[in-house]
Coordinates of C-alpha atoms in Angstrom, one line a residue:
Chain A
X1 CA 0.0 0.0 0.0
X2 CA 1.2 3.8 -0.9
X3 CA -0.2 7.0 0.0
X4 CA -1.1 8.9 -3.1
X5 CA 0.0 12.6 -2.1
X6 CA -0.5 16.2 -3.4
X7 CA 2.4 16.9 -5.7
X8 CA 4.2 20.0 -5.7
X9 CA 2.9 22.0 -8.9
X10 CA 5.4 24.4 -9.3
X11 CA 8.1 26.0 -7.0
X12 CA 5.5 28.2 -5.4
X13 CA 2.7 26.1 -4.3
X14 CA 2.6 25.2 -0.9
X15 CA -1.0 23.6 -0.9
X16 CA -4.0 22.7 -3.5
X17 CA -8.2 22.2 -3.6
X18 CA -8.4 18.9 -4.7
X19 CA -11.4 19.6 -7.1
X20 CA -12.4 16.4 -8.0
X21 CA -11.8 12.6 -7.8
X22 CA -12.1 10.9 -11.1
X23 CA -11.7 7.7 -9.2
X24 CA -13.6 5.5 -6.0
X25 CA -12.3 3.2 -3.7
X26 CA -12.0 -0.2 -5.5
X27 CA -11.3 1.1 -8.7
X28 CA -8.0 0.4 -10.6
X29 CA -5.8 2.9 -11.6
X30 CA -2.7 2.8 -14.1
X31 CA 0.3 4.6 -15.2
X32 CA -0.9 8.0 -16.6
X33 CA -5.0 8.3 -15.5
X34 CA -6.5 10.9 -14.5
X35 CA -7.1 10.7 -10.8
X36 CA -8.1 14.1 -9.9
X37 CA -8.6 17.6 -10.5
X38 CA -6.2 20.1 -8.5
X39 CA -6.7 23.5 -8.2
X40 CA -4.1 26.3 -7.4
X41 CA -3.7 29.7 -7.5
X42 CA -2.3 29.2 -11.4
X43 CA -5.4 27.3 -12.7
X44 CA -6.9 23.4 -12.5
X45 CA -4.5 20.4 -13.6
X46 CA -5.6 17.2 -14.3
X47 CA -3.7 15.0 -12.0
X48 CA -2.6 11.7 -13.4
X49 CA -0.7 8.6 -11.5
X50 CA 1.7 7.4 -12.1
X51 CA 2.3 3.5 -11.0
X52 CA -1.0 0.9 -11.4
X53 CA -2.6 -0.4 -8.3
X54 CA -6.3 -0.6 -6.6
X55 CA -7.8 2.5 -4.7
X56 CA -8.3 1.8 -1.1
X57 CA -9.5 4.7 0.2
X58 CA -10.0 8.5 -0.4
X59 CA -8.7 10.2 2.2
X60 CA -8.9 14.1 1.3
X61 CA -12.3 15.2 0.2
X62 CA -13.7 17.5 -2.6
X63 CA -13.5 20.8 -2.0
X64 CA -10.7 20.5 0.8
X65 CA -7.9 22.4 0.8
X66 CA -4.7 19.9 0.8
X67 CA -1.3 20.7 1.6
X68 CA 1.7 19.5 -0.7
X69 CA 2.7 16.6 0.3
X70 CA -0.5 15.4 2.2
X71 CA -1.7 12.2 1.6
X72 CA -4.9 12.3 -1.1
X73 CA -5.5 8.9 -1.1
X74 CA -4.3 5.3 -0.7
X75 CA -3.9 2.3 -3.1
X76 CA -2.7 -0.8 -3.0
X77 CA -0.3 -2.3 -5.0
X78 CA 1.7 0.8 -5.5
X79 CA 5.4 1.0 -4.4
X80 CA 7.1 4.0 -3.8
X81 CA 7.7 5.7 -7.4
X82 CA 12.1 6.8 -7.3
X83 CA 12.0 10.2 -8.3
X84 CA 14.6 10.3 -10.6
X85 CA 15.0 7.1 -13.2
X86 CA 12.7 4.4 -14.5
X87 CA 11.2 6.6 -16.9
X88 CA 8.4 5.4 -18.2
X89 CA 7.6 4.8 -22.2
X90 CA 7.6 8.2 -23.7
X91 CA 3.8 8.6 -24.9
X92 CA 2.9 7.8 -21.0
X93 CA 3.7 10.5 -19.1
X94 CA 7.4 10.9 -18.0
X95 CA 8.7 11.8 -15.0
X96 CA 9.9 14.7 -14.4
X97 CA 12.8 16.3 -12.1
X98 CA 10.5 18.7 -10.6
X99 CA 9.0 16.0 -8.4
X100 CA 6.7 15.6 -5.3
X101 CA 7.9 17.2 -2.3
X102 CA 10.4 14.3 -1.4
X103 CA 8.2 12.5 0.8
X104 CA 9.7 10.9 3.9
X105 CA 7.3 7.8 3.5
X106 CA 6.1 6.2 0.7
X107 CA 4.0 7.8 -2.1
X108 CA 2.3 7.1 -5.7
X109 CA 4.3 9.8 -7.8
X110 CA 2.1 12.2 -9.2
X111 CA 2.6 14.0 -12.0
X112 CA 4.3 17.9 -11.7
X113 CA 3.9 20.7 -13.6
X114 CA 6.0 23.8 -14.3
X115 CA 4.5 27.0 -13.3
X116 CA 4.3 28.7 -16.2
X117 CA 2.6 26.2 -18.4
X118 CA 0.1 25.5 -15.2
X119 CA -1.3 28.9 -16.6
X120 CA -2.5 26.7 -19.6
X121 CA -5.5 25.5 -17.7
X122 CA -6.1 29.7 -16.8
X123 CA -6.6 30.8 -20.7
X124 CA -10.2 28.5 -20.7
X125 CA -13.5 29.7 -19.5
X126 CA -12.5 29.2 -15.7
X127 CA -15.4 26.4 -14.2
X128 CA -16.5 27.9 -10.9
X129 CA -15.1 25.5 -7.8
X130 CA -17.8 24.5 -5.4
X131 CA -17.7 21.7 -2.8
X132 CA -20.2 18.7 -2.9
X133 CA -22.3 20.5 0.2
X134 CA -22.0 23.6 -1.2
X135 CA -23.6 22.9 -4.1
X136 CA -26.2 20.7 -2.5
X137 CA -27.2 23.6 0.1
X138 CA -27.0 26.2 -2.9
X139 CA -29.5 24.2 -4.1
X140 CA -31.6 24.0 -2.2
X141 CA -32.0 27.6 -1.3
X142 CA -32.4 28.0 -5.0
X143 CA -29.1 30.2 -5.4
X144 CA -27.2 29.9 -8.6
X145 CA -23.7 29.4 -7.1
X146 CA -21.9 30.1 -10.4
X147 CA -22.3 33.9 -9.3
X148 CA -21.2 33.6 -6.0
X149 CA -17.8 34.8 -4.9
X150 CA -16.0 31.7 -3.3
X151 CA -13.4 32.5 -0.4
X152 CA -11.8 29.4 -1.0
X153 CA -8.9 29.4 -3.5
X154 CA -9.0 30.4 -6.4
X155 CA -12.7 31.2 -6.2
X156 CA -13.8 27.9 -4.9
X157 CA -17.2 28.5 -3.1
X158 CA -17.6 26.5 0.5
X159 CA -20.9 25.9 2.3
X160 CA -19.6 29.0 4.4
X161 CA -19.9 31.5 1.4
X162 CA -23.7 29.9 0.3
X163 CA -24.4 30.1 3.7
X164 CA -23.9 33.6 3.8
X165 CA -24.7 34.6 0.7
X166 CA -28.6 33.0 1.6
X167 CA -27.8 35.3 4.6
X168 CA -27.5 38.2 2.6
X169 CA -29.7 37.5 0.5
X170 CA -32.8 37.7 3.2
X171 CA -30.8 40.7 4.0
X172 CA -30.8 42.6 1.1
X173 CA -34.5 41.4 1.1
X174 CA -34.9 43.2 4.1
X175 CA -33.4 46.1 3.6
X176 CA -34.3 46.4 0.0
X177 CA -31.3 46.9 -1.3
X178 CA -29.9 45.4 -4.6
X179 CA -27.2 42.3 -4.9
X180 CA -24.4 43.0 -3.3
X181 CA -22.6 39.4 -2.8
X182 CA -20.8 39.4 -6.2
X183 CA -17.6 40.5 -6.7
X184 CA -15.6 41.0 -9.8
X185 CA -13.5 38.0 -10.3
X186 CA -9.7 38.0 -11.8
X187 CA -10.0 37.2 -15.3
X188 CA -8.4 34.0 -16.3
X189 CA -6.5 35.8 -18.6
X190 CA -4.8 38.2 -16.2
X191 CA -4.0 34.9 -14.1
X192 CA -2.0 33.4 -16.6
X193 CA -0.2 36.7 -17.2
X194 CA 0.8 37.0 -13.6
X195 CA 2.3 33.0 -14.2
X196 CA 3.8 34.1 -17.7
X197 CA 5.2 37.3 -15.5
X198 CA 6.1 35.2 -13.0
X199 CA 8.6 33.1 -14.8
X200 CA 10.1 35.9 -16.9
X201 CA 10.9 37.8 -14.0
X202 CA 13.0 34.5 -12.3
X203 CA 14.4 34.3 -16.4
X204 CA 15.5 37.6 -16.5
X205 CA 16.1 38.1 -12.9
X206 CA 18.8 34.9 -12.8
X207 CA 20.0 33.9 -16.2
X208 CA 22.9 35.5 -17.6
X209 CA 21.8 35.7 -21.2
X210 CA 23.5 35.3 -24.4
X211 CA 22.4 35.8 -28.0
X212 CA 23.4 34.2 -30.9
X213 CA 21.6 34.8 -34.5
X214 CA 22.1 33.0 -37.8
X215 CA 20.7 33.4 -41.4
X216 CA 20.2 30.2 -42.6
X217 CA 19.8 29.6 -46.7
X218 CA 16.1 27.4 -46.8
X219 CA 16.5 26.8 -50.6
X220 CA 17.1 23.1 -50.0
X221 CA 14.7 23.1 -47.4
X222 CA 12.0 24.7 -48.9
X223 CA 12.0 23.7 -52.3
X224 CA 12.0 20.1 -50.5
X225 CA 8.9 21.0 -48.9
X226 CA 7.3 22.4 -51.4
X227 CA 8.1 19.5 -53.5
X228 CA 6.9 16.9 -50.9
X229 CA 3.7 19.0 -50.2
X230 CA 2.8 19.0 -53.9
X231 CA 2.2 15.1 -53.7
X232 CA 0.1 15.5 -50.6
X233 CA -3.1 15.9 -50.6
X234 CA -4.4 19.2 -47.9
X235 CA -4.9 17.0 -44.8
X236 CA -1.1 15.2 -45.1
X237 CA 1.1 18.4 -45.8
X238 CA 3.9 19.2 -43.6
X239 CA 4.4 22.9 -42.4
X240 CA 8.3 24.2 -42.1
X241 CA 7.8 24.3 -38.3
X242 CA 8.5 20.7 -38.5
X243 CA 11.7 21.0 -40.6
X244 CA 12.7 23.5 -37.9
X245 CA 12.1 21.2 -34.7
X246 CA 13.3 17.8 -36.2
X247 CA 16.8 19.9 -36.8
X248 CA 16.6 21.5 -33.6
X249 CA 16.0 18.0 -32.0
X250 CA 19.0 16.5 -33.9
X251 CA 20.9 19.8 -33.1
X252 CA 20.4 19.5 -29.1
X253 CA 21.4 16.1 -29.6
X254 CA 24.8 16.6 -31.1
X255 CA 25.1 19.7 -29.0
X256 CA 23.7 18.2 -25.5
X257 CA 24.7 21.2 -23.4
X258 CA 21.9 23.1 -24.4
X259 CA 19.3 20.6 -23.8
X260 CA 18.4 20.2 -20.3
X261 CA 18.4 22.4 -16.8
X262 CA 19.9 24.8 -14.1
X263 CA 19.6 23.0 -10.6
X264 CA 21.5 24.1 -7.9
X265 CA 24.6 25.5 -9.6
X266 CA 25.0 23.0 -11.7
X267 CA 23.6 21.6 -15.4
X268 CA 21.7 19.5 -15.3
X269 CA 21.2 17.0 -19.0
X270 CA 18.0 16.8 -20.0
X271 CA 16.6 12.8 -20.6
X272 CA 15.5 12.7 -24.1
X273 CA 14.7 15.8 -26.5
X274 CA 11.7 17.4 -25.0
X275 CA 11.0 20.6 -26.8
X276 CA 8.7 23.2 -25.5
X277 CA 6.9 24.6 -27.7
X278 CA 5.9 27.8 -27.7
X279 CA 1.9 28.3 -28.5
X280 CA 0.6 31.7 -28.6
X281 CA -2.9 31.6 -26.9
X282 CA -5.7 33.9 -28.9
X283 CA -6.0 37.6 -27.1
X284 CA -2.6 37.0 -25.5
X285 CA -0.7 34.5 -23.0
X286 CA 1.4 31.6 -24.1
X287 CA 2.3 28.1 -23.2
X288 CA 4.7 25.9 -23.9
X289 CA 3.9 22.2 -24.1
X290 CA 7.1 20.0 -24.3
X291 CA 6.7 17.3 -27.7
X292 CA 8.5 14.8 -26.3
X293 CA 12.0 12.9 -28.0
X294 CA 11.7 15.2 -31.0
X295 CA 15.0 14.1 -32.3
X296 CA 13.3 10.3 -32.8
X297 CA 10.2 11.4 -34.4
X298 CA 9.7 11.8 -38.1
X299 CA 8.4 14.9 -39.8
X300 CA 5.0 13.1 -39.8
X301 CA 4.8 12.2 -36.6
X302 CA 5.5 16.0 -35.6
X303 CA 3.3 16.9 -38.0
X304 CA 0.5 14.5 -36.3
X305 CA 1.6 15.9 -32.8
X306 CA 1.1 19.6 -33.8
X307 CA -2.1 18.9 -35.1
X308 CA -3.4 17.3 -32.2
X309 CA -1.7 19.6 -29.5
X310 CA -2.1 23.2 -30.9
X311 CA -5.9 23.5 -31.0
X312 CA -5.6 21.3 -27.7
X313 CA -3.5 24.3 -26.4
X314 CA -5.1 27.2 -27.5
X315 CA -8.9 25.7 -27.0
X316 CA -9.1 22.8 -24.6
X317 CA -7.6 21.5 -21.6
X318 CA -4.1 20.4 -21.2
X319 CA -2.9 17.4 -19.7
X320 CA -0.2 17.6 -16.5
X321 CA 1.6 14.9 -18.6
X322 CA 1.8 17.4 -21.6
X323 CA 2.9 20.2 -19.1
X324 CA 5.8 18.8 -18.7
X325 CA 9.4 20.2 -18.3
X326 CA 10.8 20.9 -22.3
X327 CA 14.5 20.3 -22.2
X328 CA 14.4 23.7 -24.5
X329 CA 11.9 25.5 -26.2
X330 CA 11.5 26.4 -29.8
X331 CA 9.6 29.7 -30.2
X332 CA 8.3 30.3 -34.3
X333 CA 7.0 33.6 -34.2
X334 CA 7.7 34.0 -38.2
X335 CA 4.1 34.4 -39.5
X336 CA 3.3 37.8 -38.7
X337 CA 6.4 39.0 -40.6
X338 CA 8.7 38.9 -38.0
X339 CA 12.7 38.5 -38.6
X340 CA 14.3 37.3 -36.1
X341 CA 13.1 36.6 -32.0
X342 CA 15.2 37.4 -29.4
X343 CA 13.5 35.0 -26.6
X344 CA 13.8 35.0 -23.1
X345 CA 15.0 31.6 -21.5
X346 CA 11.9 29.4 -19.8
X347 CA 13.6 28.3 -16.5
X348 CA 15.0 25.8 -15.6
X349 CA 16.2 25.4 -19.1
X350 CA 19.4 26.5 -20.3
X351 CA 18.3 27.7 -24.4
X352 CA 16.0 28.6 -26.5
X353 CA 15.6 28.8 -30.1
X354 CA 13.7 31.2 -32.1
X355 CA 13.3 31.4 -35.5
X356 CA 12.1 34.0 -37.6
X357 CA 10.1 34.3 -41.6
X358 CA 11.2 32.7 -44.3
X359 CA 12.0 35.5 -46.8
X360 CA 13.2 36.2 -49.7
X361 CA 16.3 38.5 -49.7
X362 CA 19.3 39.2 -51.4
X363 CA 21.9 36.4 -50.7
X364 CA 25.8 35.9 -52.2
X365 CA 26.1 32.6 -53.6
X366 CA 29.2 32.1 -55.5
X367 CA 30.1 35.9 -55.4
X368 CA 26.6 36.1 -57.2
X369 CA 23.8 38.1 -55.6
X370 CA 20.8 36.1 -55.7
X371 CA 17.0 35.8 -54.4
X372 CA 17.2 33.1 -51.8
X373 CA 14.4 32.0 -48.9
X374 CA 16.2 33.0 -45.9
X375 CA 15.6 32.5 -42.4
X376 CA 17.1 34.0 -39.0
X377 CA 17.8 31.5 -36.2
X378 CA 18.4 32.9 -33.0
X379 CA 19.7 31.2 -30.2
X380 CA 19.3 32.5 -26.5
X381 CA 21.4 31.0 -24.5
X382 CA 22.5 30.8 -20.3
X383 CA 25.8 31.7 -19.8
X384 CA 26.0 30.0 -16.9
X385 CA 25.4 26.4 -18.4
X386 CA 27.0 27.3 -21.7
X387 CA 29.3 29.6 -23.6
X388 CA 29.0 31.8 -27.2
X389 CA 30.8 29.1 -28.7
X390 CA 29.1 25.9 -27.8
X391 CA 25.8 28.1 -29.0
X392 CA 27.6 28.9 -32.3
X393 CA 28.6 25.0 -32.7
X394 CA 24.5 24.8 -32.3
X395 CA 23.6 26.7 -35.0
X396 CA 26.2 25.8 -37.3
X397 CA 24.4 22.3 -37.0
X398 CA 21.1 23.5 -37.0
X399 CA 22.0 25.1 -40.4
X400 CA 23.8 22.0 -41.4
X401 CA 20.6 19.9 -40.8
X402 CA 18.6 22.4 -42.6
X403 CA 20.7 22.1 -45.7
X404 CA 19.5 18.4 -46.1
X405 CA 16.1 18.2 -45.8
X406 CA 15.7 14.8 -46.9
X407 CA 17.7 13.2 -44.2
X408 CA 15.4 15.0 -41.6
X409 CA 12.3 13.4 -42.8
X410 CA 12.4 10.1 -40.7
X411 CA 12.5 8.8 -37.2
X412 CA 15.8 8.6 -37.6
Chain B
X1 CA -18.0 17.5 -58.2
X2 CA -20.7 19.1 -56.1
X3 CA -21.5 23.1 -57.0
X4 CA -22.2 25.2 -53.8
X5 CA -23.8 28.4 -54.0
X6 CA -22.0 31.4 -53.4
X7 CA -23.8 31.7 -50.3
X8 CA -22.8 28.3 -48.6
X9 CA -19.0 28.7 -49.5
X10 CA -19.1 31.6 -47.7
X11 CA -20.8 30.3 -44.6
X12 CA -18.0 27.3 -45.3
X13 CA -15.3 29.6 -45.5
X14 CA -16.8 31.5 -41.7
X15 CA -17.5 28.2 -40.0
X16 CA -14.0 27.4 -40.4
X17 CA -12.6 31.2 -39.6
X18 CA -14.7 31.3 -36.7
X19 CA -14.1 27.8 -35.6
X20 CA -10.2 29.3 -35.1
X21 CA -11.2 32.8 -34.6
X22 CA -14.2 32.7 -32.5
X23 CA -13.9 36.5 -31.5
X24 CA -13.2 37.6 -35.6
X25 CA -16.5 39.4 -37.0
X26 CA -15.3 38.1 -40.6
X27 CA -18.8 39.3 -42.3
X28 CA -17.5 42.5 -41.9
X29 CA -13.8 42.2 -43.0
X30 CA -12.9 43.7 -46.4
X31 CA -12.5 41.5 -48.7
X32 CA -9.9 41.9 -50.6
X33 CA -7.2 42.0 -47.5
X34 CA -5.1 38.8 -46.2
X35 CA -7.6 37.8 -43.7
X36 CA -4.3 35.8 -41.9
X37 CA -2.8 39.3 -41.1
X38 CA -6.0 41.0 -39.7
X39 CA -7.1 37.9 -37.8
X40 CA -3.9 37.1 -36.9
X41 CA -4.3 33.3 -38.1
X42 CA -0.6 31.7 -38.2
X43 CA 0.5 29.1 -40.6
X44 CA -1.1 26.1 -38.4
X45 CA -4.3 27.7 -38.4
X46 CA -4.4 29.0 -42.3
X47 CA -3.8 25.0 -42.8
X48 CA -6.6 24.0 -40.4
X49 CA -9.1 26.5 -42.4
X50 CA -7.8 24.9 -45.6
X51 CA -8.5 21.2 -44.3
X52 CA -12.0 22.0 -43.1
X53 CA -12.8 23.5 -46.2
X54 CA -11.3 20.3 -48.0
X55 CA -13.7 18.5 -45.7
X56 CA -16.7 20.1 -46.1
X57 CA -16.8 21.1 -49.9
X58 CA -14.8 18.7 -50.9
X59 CA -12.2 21.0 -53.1
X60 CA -8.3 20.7 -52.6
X61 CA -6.0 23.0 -52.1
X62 CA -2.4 22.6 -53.7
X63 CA -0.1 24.8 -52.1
X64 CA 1.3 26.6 -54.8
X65 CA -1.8 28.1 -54.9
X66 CA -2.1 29.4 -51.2
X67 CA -1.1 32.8 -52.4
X68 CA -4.3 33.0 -54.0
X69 CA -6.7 31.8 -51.0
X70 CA -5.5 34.4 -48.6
X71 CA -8.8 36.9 -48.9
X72 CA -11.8 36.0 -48.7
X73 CA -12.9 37.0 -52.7
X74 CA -9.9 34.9 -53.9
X75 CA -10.9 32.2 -51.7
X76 CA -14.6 32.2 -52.5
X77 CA -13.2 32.8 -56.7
X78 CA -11.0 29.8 -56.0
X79 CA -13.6 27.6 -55.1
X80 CA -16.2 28.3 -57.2
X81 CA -13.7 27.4 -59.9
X82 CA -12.8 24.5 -58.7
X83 CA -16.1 23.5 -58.9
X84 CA -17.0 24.3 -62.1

């Protein structure tokens, strides 16, 4: 038997409302379900475990308010999950560094997310929070709760607020007077721009920067796309994002010093090519789910993981699984006409790469000036984990890649 | 090959827009302008509009001709002679 505990979701957090169980006692539960809904200050994650076992016994309630590292539940059958190691198959969700409050006893891993992308969840229409008796007594008096102000986190409502607010209401019936129980709410919008804020402020606060730009010639690489997308019918074509990502993969794999993390002074590698990738959000905000081993997935397969994960991103709910730490993060911010990105790093990483519009400009080939597709890759880079030159070695293999657009194509 | 109406391929052509740009009032955007630049619709999205349209009317899109199915009269021209 394990206790299944509150993870830590980010640096900050110090306790959660468990929203929801997805599971009852009895029930079995494997390697990346969905066992609960969390709620913090930065928005609601779907919880997932991470070892398979049978439920026992639900020890926090909905609604309560659940310090990190508490125990949620218990199941049987679970071991101890090691923090670091045993990863488990790539599609199922990893594990990540940023772990659960290293738990004295035992406890079922849970999934942990980064702060920043916990803001994913804050960009949807937020669902009110209300406990089971909350609702129930709400109810009852005929109140509709989803206007109530909830002194609970994040808005959650407890039978304390319906309580009063059926107080005021036979108060404001008393005295005549009009409603004066709602309060304006923090948009979800501003919530994930105090997360975005938030990590910006650490990035810029503690990483020595470094920039490094290159124009890279897309000739090959476009006119290889171009000649691929011709035989594909709308629904199969590839978009150069994915020429751009399978290089960077292969780049941060020949050039492993810029994939992976500052921890405590040190580097710290990153297991696998996980790149972040940066999603703008419609009317502002960003996050930056990680596509996992990018350097072992062909331009398909990316293709396939875009198309599943942007719309995911900027309409739907992320997963805690797809929150995960990126080893870097790629940021394409070329479709609005933009040149070249000068990014800020997403901590803990150590890089990011940005790349700009693929335009046509003057270009000397063979001491001939001639119309070529160029793009600018930038590279941001922390000094402290790296130098200009290992960044330059980067790009130079990043351009390199770029330059052969046929080898990139497969899961090699 | 099934003929639309001018009228359905342009409530085609808004399902999809709005489907990605829920907040765009595309009835009243002129035009003749790239609809990508005023909506702000990136190269993901332009695709997704292109595949739902592929979907629902059935035409395809070969992308040396995206330059011509950036505002809304060349896409609407585009399809209707596609269809003819």
């Amino acid at each position: 038997m394990a206790d299944f505990l509150m993870p830590r979701l980010g640096a900050d957090m110090t306790e959660a409302t468990l929203v929801a169980w997805k599971i009852q006692p009895g029930d079995l539960v494997f390697r990346g379900m969905v066992v609960a809904e969390v709620d913090t200050a930065k928005g609601i994650i779907d919880v997932e475990c991470f070892q398979p076992g049978k439920v026992l016994e639900l020890v926090a309630h909905e609604g309560e308010l659940v310090p990190v590292g508490a125990v949620l539940a218990r199941i049987e059958g679970a071991e101890a999950l090691p923090v670091e190691g045993s990863r488990p198959r790539a599609e199922e969700s990893g594990l990540v560094s940023e772990q659960v409050s290293k738990a004295e006893k035992p406890g079922v891993a849970l999934e942990a997310v980064p702060d920043f992308n916990a803001a994913a969840t804050a960009s949807l229409p937020k669902r009110r929070l209300i406990t089971p008796r909350a609702r129930h007594l709400a109810e009852q008096a005929g109140i509709d709760w989803a206007k109530l102000p909830g002194a609970g986190p994040d808005g959650a409502i407890s039978a304390a607020d319906v309580e009063r607010a059926i107080q005021n209401r036979s108060l404001d019936a008393e005295s005549g007077s009009g409603n004066s129980s709602v309060q304006p709410q923090r948009s979800p919008g501003s919530r994930m721009r105090e997360a975005i804020a938030a990590a910006m402020e650490q990035a810029n606060r503690e990483i020595p920067h470094y920039y490094l730009r290159a124009v890279v010639d897309m000739t090959a690489a476009s006119a290889w796309l171009r000649q691929e997308n011709e035989a594909r019918p709308v629904t199969q074509r590839l978009l150069p994002v994915t020429v751009s990502l399978k290089a960077m993969g292969l780049a941060l794999r020949e050039v492993p010093e810029l994939n992976g993390f500052w921890k405590e002074g040190r580097f710290e590698p990153g297991n696998g090519v996980h790149i972040g990738f940066a999603i703008s959000m419609r009317g502002g905000g960003l996050v930056t789910p990680a596509i996992r081993d990018v350097d072992r997935l062909s331009l398909d397969q990316l293709m396939v993981r875009l198309t599943e994960l942007i719309p995911r991103a900027r309409t739907g709910r992320l997963k805690s699984s797809e929150l995960k730490n990126g080893t870097c993060t790629l940021t394409s911010l070329g479709d609005l006409g933009v040149a070249a990105v000068w990014g800020v790093i997403y901590p803990p990483q150590v890089a990011l790469m940005g790349t700009g519009q693929i335009a046509v400009r003057p270009w000397v080939v063979n001491e001939q000036v001639l119309p070529r597709p160029l793009m600018e890759v930038t590279l941001a880079g922390d000094h402290r984990a790296s130098d200009g030159l290992i960044g330059a070695r980067f790009l130079k293999v990043v351009d390199e890649l770029l330059q052969t657009p046929q080898a990139l194509r497969t899961n090699e | 090959m099934v003929k639309h109406t001018r009228t359905e391929i342009r409530a085609a052509i808004g399902a999809a827009i709005s489907s990605i740009a829920p907040e765009a009032d595309w009835e009243r955007l002129d035009e003749q302008v790239d609809f990508r630049r005023r909506l702000e619709i990136d190269s993901f999205d332009f695709l997704r509009i292109l595949v739902a349209l592929n979907q629902q009317l059935g035409v395809e899109f070969p992308e040396a001709d995206y330059g011509r199915l950036v505002t809304l009269a060349g896409l609407v021209a585009y399809i209707e002679a596609a269809e003819q």
